[in-house]
Coordinates of C-alpha atoms and ligand atoms in Angstrom, one line a residue:
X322 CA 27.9 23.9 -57.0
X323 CA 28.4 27.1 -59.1
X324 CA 25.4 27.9 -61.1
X325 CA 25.9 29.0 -64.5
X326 CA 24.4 32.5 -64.8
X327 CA 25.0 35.5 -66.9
X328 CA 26.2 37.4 -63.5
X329 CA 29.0 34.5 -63.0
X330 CA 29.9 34.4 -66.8
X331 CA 30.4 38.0 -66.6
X332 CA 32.7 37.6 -63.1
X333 CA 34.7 34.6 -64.3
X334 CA 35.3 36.5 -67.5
X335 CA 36.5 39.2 -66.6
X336 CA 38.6 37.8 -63.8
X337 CA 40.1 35.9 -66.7
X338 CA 40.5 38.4 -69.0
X339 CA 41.7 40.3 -66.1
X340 CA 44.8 37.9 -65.3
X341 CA 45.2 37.9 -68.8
X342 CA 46.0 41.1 -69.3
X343 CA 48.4 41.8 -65.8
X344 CA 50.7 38.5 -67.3
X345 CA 50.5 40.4 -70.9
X346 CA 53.3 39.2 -73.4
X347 CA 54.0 42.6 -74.2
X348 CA 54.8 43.5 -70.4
X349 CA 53.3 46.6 -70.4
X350 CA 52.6 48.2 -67.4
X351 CA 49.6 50.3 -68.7
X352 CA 48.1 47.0 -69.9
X353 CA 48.5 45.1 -66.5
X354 CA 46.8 47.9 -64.9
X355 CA 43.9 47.3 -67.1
X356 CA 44.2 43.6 -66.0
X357 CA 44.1 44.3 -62.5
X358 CA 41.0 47.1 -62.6
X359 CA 39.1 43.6 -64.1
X360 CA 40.3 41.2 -61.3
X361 CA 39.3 44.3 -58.7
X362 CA 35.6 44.5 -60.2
X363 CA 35.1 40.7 -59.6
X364 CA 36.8 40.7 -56.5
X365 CA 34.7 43.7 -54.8
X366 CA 31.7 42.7 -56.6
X367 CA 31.9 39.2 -55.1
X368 CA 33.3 40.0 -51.8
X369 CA 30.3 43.1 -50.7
X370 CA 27.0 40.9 -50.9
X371 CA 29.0 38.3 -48.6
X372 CA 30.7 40.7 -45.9
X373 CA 27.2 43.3 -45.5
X374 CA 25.9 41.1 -42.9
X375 CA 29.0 40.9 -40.9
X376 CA 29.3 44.9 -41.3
X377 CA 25.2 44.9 -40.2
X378 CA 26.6 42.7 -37.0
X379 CA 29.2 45.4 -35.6
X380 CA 26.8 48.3 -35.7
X381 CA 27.8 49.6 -39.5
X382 CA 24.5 50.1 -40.9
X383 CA 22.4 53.0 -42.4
X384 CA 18.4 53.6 -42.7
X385 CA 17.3 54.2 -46.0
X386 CA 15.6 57.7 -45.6
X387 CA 14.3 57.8 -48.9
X388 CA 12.4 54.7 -49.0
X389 CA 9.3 53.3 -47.5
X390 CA 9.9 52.1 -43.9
X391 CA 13.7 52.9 -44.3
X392 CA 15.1 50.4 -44.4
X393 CA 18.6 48.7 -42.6
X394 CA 21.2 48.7 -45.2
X395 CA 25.4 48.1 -44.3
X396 CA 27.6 50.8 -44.0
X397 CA 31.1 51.5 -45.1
X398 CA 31.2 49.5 -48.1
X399 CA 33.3 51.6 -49.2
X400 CA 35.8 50.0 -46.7
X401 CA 35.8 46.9 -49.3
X402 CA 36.7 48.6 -52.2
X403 CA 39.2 50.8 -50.2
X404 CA 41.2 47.6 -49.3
X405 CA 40.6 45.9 -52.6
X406 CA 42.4 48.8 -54.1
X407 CA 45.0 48.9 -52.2
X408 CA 46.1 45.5 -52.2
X409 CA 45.8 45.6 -55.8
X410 CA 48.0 48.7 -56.0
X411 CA 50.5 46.5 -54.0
X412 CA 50.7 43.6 -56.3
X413 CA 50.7 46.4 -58.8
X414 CA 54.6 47.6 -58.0
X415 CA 56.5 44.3 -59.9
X416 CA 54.4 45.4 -62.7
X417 CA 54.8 48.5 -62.9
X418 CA 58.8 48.7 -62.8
X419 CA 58.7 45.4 -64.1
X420 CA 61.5 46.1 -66.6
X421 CA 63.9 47.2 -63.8
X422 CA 63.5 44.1 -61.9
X423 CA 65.2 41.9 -64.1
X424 CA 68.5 41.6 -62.3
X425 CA 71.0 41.1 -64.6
X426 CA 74.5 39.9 -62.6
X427 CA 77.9 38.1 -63.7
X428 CA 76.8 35.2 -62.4
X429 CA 78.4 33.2 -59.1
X430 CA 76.0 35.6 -56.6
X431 CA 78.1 38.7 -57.6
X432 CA 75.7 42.0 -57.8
X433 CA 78.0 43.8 -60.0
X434 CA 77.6 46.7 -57.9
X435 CA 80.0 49.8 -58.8
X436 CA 79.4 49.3 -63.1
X437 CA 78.1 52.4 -64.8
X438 CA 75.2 51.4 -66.9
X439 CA 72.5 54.4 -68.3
X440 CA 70.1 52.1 -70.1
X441 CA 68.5 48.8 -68.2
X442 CA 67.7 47.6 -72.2
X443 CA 71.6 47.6 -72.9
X444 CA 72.4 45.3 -70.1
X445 CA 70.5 42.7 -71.2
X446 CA 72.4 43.4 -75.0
X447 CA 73.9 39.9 -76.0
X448 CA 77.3 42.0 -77.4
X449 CA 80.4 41.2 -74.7
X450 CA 81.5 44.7 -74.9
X451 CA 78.8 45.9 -72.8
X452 CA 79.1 45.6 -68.8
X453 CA 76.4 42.7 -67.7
X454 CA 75.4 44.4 -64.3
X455 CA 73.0 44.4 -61.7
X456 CA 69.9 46.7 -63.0
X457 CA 69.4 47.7 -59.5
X458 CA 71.8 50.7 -60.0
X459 CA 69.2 52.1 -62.0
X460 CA 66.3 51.3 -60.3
X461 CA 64.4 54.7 -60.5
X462 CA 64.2 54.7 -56.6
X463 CA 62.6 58.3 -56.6
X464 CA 59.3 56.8 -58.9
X465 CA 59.1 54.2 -56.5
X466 CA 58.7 56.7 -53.2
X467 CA 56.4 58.4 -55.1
X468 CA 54.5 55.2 -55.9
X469 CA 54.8 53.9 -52.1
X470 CA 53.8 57.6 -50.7
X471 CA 50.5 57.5 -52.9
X472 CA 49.7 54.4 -51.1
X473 CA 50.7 55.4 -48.1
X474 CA 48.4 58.5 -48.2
X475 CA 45.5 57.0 -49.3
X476 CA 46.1 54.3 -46.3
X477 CA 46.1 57.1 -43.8
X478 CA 43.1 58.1 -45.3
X479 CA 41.3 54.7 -45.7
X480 CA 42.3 54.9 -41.8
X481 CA 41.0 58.3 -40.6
X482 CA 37.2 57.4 -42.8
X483 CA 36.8 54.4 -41.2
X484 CA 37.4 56.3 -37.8
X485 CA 34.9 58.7 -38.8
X486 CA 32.0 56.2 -39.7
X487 CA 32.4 54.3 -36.6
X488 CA 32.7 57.2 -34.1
X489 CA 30.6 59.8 -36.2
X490 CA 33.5 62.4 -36.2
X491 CA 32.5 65.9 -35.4
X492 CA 32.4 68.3 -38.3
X493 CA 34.7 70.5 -37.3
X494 CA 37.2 68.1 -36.5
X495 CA 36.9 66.0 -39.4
X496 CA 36.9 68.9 -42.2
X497 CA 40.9 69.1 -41.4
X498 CA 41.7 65.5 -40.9
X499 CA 42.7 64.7 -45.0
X500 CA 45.7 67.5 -44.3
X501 CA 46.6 64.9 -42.3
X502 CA 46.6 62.1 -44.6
X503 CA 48.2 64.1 -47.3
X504 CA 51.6 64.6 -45.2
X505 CA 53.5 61.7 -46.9
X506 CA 52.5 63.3 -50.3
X507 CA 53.7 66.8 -49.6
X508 CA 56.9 65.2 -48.3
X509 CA 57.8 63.4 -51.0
X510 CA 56.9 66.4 -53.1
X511 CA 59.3 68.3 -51.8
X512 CA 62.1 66.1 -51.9
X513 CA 61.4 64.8 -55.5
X514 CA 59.9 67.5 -57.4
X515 CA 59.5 70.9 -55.3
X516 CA 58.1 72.6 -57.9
X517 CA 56.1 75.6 -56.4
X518 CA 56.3 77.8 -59.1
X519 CA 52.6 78.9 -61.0
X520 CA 52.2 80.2 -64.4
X521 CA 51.2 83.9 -64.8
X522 CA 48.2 84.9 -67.4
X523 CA 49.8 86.5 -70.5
X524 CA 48.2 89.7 -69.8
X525 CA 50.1 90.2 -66.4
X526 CA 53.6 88.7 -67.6
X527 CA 54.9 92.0 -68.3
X528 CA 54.6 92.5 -64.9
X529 CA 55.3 89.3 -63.0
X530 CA 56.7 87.4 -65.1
X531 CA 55.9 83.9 -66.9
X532 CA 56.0 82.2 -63.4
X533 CA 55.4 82.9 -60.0
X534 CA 57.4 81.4 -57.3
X535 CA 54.8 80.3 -53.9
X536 CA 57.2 78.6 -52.1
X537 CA 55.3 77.3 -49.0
X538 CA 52.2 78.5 -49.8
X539 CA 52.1 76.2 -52.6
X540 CA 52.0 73.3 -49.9
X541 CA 49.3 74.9 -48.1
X542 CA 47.2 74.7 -51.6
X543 CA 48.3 71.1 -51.9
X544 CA 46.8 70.4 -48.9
X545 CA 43.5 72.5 -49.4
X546 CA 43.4 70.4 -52.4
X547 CA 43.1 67.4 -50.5
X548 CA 40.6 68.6 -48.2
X549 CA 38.7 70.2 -50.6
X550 CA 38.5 67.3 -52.9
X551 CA 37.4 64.7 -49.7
X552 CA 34.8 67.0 -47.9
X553 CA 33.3 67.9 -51.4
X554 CA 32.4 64.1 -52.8
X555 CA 30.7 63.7 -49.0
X556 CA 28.8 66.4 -48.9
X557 CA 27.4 66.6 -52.3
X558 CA 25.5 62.8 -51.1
X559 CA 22.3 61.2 -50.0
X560 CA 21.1 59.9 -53.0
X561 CA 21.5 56.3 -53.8
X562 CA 24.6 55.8 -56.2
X563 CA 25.6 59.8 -55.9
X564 CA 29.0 59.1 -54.1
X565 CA 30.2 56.6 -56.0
X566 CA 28.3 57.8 -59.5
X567 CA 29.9 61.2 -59.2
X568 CA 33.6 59.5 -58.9
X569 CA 33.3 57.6 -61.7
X570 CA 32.4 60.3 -63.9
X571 CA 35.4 62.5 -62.3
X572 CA 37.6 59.3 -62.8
X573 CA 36.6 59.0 -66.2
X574 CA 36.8 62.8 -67.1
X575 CA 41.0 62.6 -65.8
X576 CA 41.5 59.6 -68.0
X577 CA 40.6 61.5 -70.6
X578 CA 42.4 64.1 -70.1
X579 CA 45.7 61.6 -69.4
X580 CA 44.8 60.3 -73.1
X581 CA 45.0 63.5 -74.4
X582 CA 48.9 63.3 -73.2
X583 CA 49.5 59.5 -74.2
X584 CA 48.4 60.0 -77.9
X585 CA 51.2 63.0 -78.2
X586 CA 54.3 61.1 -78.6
X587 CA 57.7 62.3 -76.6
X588 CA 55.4 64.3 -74.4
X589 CA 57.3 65.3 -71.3
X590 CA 54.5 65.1 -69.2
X591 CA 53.4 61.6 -70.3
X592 CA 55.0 59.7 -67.4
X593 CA 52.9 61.7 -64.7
X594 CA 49.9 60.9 -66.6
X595 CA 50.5 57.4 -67.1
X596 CA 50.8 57.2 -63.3
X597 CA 47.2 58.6 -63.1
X598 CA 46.3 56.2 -65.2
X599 CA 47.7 53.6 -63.5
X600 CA 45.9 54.6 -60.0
X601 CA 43.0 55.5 -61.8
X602 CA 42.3 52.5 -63.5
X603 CA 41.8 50.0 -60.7
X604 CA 40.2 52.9 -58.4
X605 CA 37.5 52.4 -61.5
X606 CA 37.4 48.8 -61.2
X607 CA 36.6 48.5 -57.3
X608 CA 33.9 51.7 -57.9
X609 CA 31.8 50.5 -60.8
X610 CA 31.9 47.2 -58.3
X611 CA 30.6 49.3 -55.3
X612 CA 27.8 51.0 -57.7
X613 CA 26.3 47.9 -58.8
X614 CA 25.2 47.4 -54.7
X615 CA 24.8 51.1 -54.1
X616 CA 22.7 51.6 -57.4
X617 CA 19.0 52.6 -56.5
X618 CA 17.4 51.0 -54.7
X619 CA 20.4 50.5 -53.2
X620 CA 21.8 47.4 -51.2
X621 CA 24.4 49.3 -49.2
X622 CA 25.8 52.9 -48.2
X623 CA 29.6 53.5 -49.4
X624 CA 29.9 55.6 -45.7
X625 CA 32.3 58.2 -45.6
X626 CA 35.3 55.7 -46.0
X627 CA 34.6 55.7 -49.4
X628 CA 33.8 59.8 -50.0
X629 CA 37.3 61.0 -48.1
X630 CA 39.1 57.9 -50.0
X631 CA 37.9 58.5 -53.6
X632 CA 38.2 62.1 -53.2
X633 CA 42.1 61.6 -51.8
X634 CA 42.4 59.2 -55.2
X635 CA 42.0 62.5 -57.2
X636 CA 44.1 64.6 -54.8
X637 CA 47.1 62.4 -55.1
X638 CA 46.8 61.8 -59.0
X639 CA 46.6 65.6 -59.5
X640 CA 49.5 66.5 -56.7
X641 CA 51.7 63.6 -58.0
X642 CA 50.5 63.9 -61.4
X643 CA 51.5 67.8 -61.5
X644 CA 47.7 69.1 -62.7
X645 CA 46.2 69.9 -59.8
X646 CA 45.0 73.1 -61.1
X647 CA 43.5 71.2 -64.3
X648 CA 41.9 68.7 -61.7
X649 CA 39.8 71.4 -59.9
X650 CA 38.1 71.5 -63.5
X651 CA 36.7 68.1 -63.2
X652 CA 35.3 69.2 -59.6
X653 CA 32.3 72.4 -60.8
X654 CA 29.3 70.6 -59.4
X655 CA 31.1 70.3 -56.6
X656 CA 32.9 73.6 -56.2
X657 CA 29.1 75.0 -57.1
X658 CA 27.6 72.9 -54.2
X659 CA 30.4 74.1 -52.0
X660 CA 30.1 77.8 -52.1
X661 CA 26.2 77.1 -52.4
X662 CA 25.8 75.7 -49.1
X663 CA 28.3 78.3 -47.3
X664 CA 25.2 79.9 -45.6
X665 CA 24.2 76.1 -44.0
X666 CA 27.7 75.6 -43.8
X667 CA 28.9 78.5 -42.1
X668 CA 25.6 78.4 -39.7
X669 CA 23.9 81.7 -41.1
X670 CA 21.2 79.6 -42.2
X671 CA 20.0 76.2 -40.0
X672 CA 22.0 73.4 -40.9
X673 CA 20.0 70.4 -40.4
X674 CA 22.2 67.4 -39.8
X675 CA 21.2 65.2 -43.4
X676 CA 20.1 67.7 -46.2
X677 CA 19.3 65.0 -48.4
X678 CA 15.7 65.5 -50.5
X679 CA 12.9 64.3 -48.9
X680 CA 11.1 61.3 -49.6
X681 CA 7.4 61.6 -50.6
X682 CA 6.2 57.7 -49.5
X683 CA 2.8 58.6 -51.4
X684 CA 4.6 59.4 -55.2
X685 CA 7.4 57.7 -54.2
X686 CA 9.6 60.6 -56.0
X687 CA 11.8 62.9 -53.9
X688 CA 11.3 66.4 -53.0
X689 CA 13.0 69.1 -52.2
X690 CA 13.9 69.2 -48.3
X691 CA 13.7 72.3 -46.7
X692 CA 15.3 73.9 -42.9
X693 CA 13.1 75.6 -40.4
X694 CA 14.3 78.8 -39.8
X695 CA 14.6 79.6 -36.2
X696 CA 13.5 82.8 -36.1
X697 CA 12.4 85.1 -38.6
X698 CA 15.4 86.6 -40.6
X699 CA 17.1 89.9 -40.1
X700 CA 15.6 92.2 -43.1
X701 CA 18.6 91.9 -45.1
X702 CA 18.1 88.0 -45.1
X703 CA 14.9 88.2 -46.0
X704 CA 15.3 90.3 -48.9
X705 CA 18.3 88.0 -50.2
X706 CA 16.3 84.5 -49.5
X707 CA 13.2 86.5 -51.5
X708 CA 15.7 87.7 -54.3
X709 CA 17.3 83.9 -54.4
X710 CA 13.7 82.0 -54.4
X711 CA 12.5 85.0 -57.3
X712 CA 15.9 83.5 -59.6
X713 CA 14.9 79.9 -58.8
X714 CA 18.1 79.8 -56.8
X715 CA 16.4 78.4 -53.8
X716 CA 12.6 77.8 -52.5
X717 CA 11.2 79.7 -50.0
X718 CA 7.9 78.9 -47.4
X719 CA 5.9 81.2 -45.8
X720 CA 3.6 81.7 -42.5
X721 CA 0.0 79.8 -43.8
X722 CA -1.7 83.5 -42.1
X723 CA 1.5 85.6 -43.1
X724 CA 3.4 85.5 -46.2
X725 CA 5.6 88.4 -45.1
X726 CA 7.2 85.8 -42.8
X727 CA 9.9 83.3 -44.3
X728 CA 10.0 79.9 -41.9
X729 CA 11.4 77.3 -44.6
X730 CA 14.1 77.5 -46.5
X731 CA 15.3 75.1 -49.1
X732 CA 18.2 73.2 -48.0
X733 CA 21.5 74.8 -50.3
X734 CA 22.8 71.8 -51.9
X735 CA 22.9 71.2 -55.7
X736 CA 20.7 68.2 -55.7
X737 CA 17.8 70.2 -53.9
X738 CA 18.6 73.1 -56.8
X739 CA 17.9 70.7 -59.0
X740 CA 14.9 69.5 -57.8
X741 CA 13.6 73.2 -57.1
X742 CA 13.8 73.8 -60.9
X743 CA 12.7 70.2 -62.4
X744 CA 9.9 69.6 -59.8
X745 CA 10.2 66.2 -58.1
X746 CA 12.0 63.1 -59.1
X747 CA 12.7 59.4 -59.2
X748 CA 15.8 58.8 -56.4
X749 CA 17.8 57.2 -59.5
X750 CA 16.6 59.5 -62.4
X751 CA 18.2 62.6 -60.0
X752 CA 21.5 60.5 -59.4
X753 CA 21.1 60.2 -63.4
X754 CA 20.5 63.8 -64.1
X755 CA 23.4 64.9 -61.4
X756 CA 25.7 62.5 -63.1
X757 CA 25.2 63.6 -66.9
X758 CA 25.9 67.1 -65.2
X759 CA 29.1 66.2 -63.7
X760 CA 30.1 64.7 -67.6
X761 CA 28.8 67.7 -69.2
X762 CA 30.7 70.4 -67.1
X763 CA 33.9 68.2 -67.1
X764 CA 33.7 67.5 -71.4
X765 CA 33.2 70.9 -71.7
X766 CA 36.2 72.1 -69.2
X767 CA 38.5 69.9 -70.9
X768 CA 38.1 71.6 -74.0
X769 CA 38.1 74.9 -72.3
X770 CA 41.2 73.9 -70.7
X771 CA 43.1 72.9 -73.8
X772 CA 42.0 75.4 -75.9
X773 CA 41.3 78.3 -73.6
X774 CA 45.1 78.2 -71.9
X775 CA 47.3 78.6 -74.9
X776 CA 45.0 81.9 -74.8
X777 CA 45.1 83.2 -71.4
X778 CA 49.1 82.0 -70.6
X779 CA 50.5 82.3 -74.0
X780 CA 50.9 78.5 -74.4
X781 CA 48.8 75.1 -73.9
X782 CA 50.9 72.1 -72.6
X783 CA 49.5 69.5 -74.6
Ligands
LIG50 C1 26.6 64.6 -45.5 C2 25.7 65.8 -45.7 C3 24.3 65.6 -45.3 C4 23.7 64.4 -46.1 C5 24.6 63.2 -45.9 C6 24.1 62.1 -46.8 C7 26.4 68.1 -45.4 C8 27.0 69.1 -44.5 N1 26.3 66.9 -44.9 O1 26.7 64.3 -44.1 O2 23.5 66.7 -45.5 O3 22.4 64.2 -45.7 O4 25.9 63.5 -46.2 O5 25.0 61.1 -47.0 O6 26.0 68.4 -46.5 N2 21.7 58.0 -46.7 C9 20.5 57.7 -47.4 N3 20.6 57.4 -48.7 C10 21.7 57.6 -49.4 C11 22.9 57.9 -48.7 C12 22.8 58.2 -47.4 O7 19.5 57.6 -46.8 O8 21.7 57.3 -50.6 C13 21.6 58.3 -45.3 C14 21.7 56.9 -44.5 O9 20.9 57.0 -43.3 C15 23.2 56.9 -44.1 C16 23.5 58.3 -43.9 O10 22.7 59.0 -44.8 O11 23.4 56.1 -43.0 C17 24.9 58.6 -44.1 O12 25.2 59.9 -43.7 P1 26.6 60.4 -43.4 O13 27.5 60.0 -44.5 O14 27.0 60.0 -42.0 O15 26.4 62.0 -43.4 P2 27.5 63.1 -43.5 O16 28.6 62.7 -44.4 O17 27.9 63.6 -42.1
LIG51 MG1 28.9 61.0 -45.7

């Protein structure tokens, strides 16, 4: 027997309503997509609670470092939503090209084939001087790679995550392995759109021109794009929720943006956003699932599955979508986290393997972590880290007998700046405070971008 609570009334409803919508009279696509991101939610938020132990079984499980006794938590949820999503985004494709799939035929088992139709709408006209044909001459075959590469990408990249939590990939081997993934994008790219040309800021038209033409060095950004925007979302991590609160926010933040495009009727670019939104939406659904567990004090890690697979999400939406320039907007805490930890990173400062804050068991609240310095630093380090530490950029800890000697340093990530400067926190309250961040930087590029670009290049292409 079911019991009645508000949790299941909640599930059932939305599962409903979700069904609902995907079967919606009006057979629009943008509406099923709505009804599947529903069905997702109840399906990942029913299915986690009941596969963790069998993740806990095969050796994917995390401690909770910030808790008393740290706790055994499963791994890899992430893994659940990843597969969630993509079987949605398979049941997804009648939807979507839904109005192509009506075959329309003569009857008898003929297909018609060799008719010239431009319109799918006029085939299905009652008047007998129009051809009745098959619609599958105009099946828009080119959308439909596009569709299958996304998946295909983000398959490759559910793939190469899941390798990397159950083998604990090497850094340096891992950082490359979304380039990888992001092949079957960059091929269909090429083939469909091969656009490689960037606009030029007004001031140096006169010079260059209004575009500039990259050619293969556009591909090369394409695929930094995609490594960038994996690596990013897992190493800006270690607080319960982070992962998974920080995509939600960049998720919401691009929707936005789409909307701005929907609203402007006979838009050109209102196809590729619509296709955001329709990757977006569920990728929503099977995350706000995944927070619910990963919520502090969380019931399970999303592992690095989820980081390199939500970051991919936004690499293909922007690379398909044809804004992946406007998408490195949504991205400053993490671009600012980035370059911040270059020292750690690139090994001029100890890199500790988790930089996570640490957990003070007797407050409860978390603190900033710091990395012991090997050695003392070379003078010109020294002055820096004292410079850094006088701006409140990082903290700094001295010999007890000597305070001419530096043998602490804060670790460089964005969530330990923000605990240098507002003193120690509740785990959630800092996933709070990093989240309404990430809004507030993205709100405020958005308007940046729309009004700000008709400025520097002469025109805005909303
Ligand atoms: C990245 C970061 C590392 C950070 C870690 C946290 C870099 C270079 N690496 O490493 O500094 O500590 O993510 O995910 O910046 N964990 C918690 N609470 C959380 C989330 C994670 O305690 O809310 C711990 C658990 O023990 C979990 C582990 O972190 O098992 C996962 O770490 P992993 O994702 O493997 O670390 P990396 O991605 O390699
Ligand atoms: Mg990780």
């Amino acid at each position: 027997m079911i019991a009645i609570t508000r949790q299941n009334l909640v599930l059932t409803s939305s599962f409903l309503l979700g069904v609902g919508l995907i079967i919606n009279p009006a057979q629009s696509a943008l509406i099923s997509s709505l009804g599947f991101a529903l069905l997702s939610y109840s399906v990942t938020y029913v299915l986690i609670p009941r596969l963790g132990p069998s993740f806990v079984k095969i050796g994917l499980f995390g401690k909770d470092l910030s808790k008393k006794n740290n706790p055994v938590l499963p791994e890899t949820m992430g893994a659940i939503s990843a597969i969630v999503y993509l079987f949605t985004m398979y049941f997804f494709i009648p939807f979507m090209f839904y109005k192509y799939l009506v075959t329309i035929t003569s009857g008898g088992g003929n297909r018609d084939e060799g008719l010239e139709l431009t319109d799918p709408v006029l085939s299905s006209s009652n008047s007998t001087d129009i051809p009745v044909i098959s619609a599958s001459r105009l099946f828009p075959h080119n959308k439909l790679a596009t569709y299958l590469s996304a998946i295909l990408c983000l398959q490759s990249m559910f793939v190469l995550g899941v390798a990397d939590d159950l083998f604990d990939i090497r850094w340096r081997n891992k950082f490359f392995l979304p380039a990888i993934a992001s092949i079957p994008l960059l091929i269909v790219y090429y083939v469909d759109f091969g656009v490689t040309k960037v606009m030029v800021p007004a001031i140096l038209q006169v010079y260059l021109g209004e575009t500039v033409d990259l050619g293969l060095l556009y591909y090369g950004y394409m695929a930094a794009v995609a490594i960038f925007c994996t690596n990013c979302i897992n190493i800006y991590a270690g607080v319960n929720g982070l992962e998974v609160g920080q995509s939600i926010v960049i998720a919401l933040l691009i929707l936005a943006n789409d909307t701005l495009y929907l609203i402007n009727p006979g838009h050109p670019a209102i196809e590729s956003h619509l296709f955001s939104m329709y990757l977006l939406l569920p990728f929503l659904g099977v995350s706000f699932a995944l927070l619910r567990y990963n919520w502090w004090p969380a019931k399970c890690f999303v592992g690095d599955t989820y980081c390199y697979f939500a970051g991919m999400v936004f690499a293909v939406v922007g690379i398909l979508g044809h804004f992946s320039k406007t998408l490195l907007l949504f991205f400053i805490p993490q671009i600012f986290n980035f370059v911040y930890s270059v020292p750690q990173l690139f090994g001029l400062v100890v890199c500790p393997r988790h930089r996570m804050p640490r957990f003070n068991a007797k407050t409860g609240l978390l603190e900033v972590s710091r990395a012991d310095l090997v050695a003392p630093p070379a003078k010109w380090l020294d002055f820096l880290l004292r410079i850094l530490a006088k701006l409140r950029l990082i903290a700094i800890w001295t010999k007890p007998d000597d305070d001419k000697v530096i043998v602490q340093v804060s670790n460089m990530t964005a969530i330990n700046l923000c605990l240098v400067n507002m003193g120690p926190l509740r785990e959630d309250r800092l996933t709070m405070v990093l989240m309404a961040v990430q809004l507030f930087t993205g709100v405020v590029a958005i308007v940046l971008r729309h009004s700000l670009a008709s400025v520097i290049f002469g025109k805005d292409n909303l």
